[in-house]
Coordinates of C-alpha atoms in Angstrom, one line a residue:
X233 CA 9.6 -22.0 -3.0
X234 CA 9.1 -24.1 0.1
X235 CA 6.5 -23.5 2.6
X236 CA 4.6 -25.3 5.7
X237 CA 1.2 -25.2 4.9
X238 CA -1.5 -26.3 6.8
X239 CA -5.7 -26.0 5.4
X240 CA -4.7 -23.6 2.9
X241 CA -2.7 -21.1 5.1
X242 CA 0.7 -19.9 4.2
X243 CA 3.0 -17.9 6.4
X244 CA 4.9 -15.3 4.9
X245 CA 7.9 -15.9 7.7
X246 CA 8.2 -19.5 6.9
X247 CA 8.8 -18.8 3.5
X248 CA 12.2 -19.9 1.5
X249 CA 12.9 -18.9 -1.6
X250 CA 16.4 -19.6 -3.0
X251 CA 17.3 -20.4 0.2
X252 CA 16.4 -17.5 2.0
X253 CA 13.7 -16.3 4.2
X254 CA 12.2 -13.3 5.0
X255 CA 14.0 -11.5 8.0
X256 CA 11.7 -9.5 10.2
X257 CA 12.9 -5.9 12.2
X258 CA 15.8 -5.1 10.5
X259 CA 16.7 -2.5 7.9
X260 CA 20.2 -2.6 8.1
X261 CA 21.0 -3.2 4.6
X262 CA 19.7 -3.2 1.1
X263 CA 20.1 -6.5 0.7
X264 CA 17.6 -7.4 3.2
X265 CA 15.2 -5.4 1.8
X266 CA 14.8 -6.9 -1.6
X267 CA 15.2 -10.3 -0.8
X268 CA 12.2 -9.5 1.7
X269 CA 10.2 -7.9 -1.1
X270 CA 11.5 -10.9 -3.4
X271 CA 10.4 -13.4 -1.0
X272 CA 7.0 -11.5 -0.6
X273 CA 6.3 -11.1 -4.5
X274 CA 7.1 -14.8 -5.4
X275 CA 4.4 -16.0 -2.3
X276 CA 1.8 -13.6 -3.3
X277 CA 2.3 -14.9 -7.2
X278 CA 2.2 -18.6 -6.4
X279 CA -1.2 -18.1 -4.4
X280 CA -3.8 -20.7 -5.3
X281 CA -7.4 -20.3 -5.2
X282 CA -9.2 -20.5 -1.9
X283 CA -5.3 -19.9 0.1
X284 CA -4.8 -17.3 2.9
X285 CA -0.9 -15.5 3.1
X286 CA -0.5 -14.4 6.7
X287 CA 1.8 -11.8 6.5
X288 CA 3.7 -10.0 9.6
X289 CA 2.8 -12.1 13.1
X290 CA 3.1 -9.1 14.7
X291 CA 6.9 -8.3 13.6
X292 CA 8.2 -5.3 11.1
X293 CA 9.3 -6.3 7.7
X294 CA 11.3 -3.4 5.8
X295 CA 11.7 -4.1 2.1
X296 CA 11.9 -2.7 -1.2
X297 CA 9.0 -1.6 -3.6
X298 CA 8.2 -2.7 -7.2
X299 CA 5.8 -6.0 -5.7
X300 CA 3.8 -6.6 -9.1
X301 CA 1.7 -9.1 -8.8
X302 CA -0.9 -10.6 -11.4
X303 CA -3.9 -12.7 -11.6
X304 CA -4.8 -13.2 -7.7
X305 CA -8.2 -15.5 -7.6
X306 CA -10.3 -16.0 -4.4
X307 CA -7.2 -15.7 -2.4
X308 CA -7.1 -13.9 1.2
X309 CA -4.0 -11.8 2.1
X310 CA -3.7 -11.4 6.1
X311 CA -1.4 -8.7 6.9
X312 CA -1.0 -9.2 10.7
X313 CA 2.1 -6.9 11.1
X314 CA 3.8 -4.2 9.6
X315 CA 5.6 -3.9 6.1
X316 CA 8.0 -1.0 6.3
X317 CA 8.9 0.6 2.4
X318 CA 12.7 1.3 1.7
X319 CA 14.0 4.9 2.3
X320 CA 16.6 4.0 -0.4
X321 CA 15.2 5.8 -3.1
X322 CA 18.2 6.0 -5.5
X323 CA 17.7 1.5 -5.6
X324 CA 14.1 2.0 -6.6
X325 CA 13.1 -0.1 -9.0
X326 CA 12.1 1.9 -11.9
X327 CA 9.9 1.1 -15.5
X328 CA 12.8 0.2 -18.2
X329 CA 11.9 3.5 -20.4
X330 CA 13.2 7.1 -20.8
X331 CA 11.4 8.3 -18.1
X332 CA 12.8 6.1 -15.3
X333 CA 9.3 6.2 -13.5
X334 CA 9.4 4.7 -10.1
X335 CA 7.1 1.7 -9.7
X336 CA 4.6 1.5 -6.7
X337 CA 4.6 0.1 -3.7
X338 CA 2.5 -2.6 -4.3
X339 CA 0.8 -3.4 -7.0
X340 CA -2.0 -5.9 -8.2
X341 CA -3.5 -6.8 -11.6
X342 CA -6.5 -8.4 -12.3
X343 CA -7.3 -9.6 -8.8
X344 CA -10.9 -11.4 -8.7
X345 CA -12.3 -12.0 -5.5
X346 CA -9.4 -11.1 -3.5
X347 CA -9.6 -9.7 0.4
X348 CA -7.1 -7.8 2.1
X349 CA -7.8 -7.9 5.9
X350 CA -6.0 -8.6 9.0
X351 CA -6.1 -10.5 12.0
X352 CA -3.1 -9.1 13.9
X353 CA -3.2 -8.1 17.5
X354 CA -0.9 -5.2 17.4
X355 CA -3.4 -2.6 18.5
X356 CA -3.5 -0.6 15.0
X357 CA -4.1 -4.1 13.0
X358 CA -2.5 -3.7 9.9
X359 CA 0.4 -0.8 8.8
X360 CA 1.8 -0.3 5.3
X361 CA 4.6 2.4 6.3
X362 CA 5.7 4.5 2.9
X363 CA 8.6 6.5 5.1
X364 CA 7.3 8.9 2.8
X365 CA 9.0 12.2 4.2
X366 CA 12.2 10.5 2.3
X367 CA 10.5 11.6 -0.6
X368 CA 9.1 14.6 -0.3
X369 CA 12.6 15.6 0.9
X370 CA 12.9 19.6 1.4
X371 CA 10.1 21.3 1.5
X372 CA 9.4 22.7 -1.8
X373 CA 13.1 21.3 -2.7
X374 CA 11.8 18.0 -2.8
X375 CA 8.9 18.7 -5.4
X376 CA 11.1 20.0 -7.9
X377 CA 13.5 17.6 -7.5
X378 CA 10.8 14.4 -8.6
X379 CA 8.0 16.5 -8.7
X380 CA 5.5 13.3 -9.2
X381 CA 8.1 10.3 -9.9
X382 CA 6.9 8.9 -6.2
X383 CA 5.4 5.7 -5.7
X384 CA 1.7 5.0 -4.7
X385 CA 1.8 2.6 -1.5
X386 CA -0.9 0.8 -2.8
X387 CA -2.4 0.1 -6.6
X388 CA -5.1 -2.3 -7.8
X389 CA -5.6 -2.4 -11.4
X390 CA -8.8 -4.1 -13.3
X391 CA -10.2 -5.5 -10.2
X392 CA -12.9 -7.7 -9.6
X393 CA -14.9 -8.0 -6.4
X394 CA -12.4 -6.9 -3.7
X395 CA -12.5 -6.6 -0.1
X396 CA -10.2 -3.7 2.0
X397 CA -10.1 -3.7 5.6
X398 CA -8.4 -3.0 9.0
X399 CA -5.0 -1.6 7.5
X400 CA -3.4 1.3 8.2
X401 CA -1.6 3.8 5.6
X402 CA 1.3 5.6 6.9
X403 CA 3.3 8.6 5.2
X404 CA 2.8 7.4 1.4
X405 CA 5.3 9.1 -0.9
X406 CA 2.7 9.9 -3.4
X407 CA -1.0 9.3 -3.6
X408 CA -2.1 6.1 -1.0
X409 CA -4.3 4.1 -3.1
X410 CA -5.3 3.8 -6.3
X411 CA -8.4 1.6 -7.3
X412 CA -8.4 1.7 -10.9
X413 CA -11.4 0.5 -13.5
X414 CA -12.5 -1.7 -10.6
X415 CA -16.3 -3.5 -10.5
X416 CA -17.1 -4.4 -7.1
X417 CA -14.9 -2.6 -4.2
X418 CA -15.4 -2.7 -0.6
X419 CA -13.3 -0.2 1.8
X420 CA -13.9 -0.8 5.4
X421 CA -12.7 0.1 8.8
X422 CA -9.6 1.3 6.7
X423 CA -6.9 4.3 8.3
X424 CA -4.8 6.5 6.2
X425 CA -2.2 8.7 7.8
X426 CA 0.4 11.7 6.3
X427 CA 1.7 14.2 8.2
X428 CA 5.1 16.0 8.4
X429 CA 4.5 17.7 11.7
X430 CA 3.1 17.4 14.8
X431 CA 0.6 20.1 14.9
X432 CA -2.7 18.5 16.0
X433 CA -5.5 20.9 14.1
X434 CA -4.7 21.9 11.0
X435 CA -2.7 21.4 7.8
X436 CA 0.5 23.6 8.2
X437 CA 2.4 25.3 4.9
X438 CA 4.9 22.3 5.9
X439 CA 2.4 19.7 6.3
X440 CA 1.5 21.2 3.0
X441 CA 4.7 20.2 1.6
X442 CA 3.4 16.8 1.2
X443 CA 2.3 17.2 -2.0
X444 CA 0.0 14.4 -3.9
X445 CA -0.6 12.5 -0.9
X446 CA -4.6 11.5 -2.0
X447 CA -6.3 9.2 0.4
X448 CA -8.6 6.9 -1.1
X449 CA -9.2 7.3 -5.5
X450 CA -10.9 5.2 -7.3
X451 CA -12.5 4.6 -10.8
X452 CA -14.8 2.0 -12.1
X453 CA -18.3 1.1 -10.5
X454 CA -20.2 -0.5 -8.0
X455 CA -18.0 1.0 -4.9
X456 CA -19.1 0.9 -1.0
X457 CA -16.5 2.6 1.0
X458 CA -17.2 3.1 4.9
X459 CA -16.2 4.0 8.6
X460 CA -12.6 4.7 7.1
X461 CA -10.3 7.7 8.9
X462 CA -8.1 10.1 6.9
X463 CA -6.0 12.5 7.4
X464 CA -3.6 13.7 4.9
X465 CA -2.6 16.4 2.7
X466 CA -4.8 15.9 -0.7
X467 CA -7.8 14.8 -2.0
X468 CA -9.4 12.6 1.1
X469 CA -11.3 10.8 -1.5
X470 CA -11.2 11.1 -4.9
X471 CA -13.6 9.8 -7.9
X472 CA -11.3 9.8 -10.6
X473 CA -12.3 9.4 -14.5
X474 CA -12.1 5.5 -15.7
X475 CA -9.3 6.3 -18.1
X476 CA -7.7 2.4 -18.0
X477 CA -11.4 1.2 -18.9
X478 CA -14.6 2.4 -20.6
X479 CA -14.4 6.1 -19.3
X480 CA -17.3 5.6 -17.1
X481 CA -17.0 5.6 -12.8
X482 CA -20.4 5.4 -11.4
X483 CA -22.8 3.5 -8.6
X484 CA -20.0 4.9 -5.8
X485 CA -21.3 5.5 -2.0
X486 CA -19.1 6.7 0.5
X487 CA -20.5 7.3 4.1
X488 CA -19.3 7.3 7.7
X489 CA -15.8 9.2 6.5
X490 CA -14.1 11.4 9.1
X491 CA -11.1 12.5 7.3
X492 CA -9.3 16.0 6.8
X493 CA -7.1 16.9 3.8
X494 CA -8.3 18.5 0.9
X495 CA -12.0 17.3 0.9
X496 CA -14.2 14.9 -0.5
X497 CA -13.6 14.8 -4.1
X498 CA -14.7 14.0 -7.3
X499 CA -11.8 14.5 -9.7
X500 CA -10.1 16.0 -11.4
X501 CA -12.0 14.8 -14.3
X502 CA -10.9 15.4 -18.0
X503 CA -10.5 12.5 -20.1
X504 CA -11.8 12.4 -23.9
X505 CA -15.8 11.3 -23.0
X506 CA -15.2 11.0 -19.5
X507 CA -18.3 10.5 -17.5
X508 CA -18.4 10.5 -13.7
X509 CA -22.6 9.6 -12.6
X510 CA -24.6 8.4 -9.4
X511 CA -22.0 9.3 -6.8
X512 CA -23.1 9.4 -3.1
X513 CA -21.2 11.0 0.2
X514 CA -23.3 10.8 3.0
X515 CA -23.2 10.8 6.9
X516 CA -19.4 12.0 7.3
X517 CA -17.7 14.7 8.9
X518 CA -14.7 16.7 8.0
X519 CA -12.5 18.9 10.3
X520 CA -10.0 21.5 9.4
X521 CA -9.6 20.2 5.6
X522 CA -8.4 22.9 3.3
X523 CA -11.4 22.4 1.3
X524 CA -14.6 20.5 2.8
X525 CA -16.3 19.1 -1.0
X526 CA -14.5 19.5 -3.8
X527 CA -15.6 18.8 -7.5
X528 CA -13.5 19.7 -10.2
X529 CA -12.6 19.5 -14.2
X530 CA -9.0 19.4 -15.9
X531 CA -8.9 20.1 -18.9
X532 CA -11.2 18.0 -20.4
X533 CA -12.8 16.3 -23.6
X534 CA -16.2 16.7 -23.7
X535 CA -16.5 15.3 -19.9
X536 CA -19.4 15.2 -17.7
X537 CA -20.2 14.8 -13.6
X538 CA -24.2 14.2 -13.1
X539 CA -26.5 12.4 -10.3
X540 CA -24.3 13.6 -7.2
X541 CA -25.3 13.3 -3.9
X542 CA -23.7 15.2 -0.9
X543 CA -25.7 14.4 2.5
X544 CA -25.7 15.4 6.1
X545 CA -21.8 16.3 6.4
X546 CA -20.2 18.3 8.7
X547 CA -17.7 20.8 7.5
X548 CA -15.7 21.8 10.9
X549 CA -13.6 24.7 9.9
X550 CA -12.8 24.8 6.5
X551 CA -9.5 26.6 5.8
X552 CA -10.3 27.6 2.3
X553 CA -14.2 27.7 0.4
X554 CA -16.6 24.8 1.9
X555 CA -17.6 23.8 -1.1
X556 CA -15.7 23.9 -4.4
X557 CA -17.5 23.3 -7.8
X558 CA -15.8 24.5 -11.0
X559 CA -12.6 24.2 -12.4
X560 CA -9.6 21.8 -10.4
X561 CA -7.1 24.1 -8.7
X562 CA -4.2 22.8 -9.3
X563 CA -0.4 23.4 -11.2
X564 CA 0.7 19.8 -11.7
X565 CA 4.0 21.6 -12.8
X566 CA 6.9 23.3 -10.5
X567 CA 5.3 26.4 -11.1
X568 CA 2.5 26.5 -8.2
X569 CA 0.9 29.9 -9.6
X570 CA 0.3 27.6 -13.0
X571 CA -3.6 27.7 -14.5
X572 CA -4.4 23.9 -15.1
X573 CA -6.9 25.1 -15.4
X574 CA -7.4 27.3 -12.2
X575 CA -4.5 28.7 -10.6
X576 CA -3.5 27.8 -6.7
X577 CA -2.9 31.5 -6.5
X578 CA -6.2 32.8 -6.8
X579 CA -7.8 34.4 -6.0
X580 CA -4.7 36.1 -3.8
X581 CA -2.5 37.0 -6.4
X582 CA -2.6 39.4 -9.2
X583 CA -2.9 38.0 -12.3
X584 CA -3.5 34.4 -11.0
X585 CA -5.8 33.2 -13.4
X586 CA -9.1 30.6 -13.1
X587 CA -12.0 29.8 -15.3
X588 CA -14.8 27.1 -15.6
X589 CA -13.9 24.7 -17.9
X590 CA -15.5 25.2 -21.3
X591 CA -16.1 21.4 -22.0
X592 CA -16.7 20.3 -18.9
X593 CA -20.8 19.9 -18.2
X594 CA -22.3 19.6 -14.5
X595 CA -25.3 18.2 -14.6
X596 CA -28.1 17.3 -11.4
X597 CA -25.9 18.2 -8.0
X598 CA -27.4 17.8 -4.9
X599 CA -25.7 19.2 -1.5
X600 CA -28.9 18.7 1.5
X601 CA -28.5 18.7 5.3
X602 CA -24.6 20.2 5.0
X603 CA -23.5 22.3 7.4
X604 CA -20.6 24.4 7.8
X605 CA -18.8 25.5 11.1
X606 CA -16.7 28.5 11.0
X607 CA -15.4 28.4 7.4
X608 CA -12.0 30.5 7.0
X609 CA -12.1 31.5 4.0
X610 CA -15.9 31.4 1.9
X611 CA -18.8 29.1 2.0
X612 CA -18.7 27.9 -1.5
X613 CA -17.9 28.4 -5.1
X614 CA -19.8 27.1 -7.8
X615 CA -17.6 28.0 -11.3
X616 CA -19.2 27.0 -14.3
X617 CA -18.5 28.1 -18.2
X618 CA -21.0 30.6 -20.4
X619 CA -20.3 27.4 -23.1
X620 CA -21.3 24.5 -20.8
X621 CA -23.7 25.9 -17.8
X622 CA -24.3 23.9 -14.8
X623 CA -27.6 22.6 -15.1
X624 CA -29.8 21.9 -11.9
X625 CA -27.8 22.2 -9.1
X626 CA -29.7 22.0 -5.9
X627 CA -28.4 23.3 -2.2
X628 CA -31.2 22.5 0.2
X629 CA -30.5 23.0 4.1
X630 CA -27.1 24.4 3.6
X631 CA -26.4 26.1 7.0
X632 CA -23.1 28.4 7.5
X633 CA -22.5 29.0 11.4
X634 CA -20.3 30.7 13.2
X635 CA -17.9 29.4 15.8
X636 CA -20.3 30.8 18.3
X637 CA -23.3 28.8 17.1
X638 CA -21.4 25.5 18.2
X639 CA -23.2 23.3 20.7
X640 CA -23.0 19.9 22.4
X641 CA -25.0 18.2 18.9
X642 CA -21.9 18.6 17.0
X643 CA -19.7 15.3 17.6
X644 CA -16.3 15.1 17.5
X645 CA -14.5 17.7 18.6
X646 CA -11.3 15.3 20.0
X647 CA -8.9 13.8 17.7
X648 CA -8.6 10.4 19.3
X649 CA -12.3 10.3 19.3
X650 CA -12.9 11.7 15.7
X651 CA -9.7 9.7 13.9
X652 CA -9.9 6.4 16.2
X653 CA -8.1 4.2 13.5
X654 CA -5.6 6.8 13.5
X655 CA -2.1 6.9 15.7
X656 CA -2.0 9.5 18.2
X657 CA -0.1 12.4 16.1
X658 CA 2.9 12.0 17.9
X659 CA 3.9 8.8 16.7
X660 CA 6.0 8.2 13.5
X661 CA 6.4 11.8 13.1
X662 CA 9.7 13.5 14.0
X663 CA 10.3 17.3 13.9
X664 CA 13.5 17.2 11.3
X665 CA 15.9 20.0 10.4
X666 CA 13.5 20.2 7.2
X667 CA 10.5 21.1 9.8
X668 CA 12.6 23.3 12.1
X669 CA 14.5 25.1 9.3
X670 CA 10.7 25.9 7.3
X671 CA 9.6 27.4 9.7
X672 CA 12.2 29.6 11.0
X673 CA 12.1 31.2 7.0
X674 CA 8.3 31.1 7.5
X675 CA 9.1 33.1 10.7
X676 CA 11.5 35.7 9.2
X677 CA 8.9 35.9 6.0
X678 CA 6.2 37.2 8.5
X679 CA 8.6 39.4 10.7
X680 CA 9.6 41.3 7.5

């Protein structure tokens, strides 16, 4: 690999490897796209300690997934562009077993000391485009068809004091991030994006469609996460069980969030001896989310979720219950009416079925200064088992209002001004024959 470097910065576009180099706004052909993700993988690999890859100088690079990349040390990576994932999902790479799982985006093992940050002067700093309406394909349709064979954008495995800021997540085919068995994270002045329409407000049954698209999880310890935007159609942030280390994720603080999805979340937990402890959300506000907190078992080993804090968050409009704690909602199969352990379909459907999960134990929950604006559905739901109660659970200055007891104290009532790291919703978002066609049926549904 050749490269002109000067003090220890490399730039991604004067790369040549084998005699190529990467070629920016263009995505006319395959080939392009994996040499440019081949060009990419080999320069992050040969990083040395204290070197900075600049990435992007303000142009779009469209390649392939499956970057692995392993054993980063005190490096800086400056994306100052745009890296634009392949829509060519039948030339994904894939894990050489019988499942045929897709491999992420990006991934990174073992990175110590690593930032991720940009410097670009594009006016949305850095964007990681996942083109993920590819893969959710036909609403519903799509699902079945890979169900959860979709690639994260972004994964960082067995991390050491890391540094995330001032990129933007667009359209991820399957959860965003993952930040998994990490000790020492910091998420800051981060954006995260997913949307199949163009309706402003709310999360649409085809917005819905999106399936799996989480914002922020992570699992290890000693976690700050901050000032970030989110809007997407899961799990805004997720705490999830430390199953690739010790089973422990704990010392986590996440404040200054404005994000809408499925809430702020910890879970699902469920692994053998999991244990989920000292978890703060504070100072955040969360509009038109299906759910607005959201804490919830699997089925689970003998798990546990203790010394929570939830603190002066605004819940704008919930569309379902405010505040969820019990058992995870969920199907995780192509049956969406499927108990794992509660069912999606309660409690609107006969028969749907949900119960607090037996081994499962809640311990020391603390929701103070949260209100709730004109919830939809119910203020809150706290499901617990007669085998594993919920012990000392604690809502002080829990306030449900109406829309009529809005006034000028409650901020953010604009989207540009509540979801500033955001693009406006117009952008990257096209009204397809999958959009139009949903919801005509949705139409005839309702007129019949």
């Amino acid at each position: 690999m050749n490269n002109n470097n000067k003090n220890n910065i490399i730039y991604y576009a004067d790369t040549v490897v084998e005699g190529h180099s990467p070629i920016p706004n263009d995505d006319s052909s395959l080939d392009i796209e994996q040499w440019n993700a081949r060009i990419l993988n080999t320069t992050l690999q040969s990083l040395q300690s204290g070197q900075t890859l600049v990435i992007g100088n303000n142009n779009k690079y469209h390649l392939m997934g499956g970057i692995i990349v392993e054993n980063l040390t005190n490096v800086t990576i400056d994306l100052a562009g745009e890296l634009v994932f392949s829509k060519r999902i039948a030339q994904w790479p894939r894990q050489h077993d019988s499942n045929g799982r897709v491999l992420e985006c990006l991934q990174f093992n073992r990175p110590t000391n690593v930032t991720f940050t940009s410097t670009g002067d594009n006016g949305a700093g850095a964007i990681l485009d996942g083109n993920g309406a590819t893969w959710w394909g036909i609403p519903f349709i799509g699902y079945i068809q890979r169900v959860e064979n979709r690639p994260r954008l972004l994964r960082v495995m067995h991390g050491v004091n890391l540094i995330l800021e001032n990129w933007l997540f667009l359209n991820s085919p399957y959860w965003t991030t993952l930040f998994d068995n990490v000790n020492g994270l910091i998420i800051r002045n981060v954006g995260i994006q997913v949307k199949r329409t163009k309706r402003q407000h709310t999360h649409s049954a085809m917005d819905l469609t999106a399936f799996n698209t989480d914002g922020l999880d992570v699992s290890g310890r000693n976690v700050h996460i901050y000032d970030c935007n989110i809007w997407n159609q899961d799990d805004i942030i997720a705490v999830k069980d430390n199953s690739h280390g010790d089973g422990i994720s704990e010392n986590m603080v996440f404040e200054r969030i404005n994000g809408s999805g499925l809430g702020l979340t910890i879970g699902s937990i469920g692994g053998a001896s999991s244990r989920v402890r000292n978890i703060t959300f504070r100072d955040s506000y969360i509009q038109d989310s299906v759910k607005g907190i959201y804490l919830k078992f699997r089925h689970s080993g003998n798990a546990s979720i203790k010394d929570v804090l939830f603190e002066n968050i605004i819940l704008d409009r919930p569309q379902q219950y405010a505040i969820w704690t019990g058992p995870a909602q969920q199907a995780d199969t192509i049956n969406p009416c499927h108990a794992n352990p509660c069912s999606l379909c309660w409690p609107y459907l006969p028969g749907a079925v949900c119960e607090g999960e037996a081994q499962g134990n809640y311990r020391n929950l603390t929701f103070r200064d949260i209100t709730i604006l004109d919830p939809q559905g119910g203020g809150g739901v706290f499901m617990g088992s007669k085998e594993n109660p919920m012990e000392n659970v604690l809502l002080d200055g829990v306030r449900i209002l109406s829309c009529d007891d809005k006034n000028n104290n409650i901020p953010y009532t604009n989207y540009s001004q509540t979801f500033p790291l955001l693009l406006p919703v117009s952008d990257r978002v096209e009204d397809s024959g999958y959009v139009i066609l949903f919801q005509i049926v949705l139409l005839v549904i309702i007129a019949t």
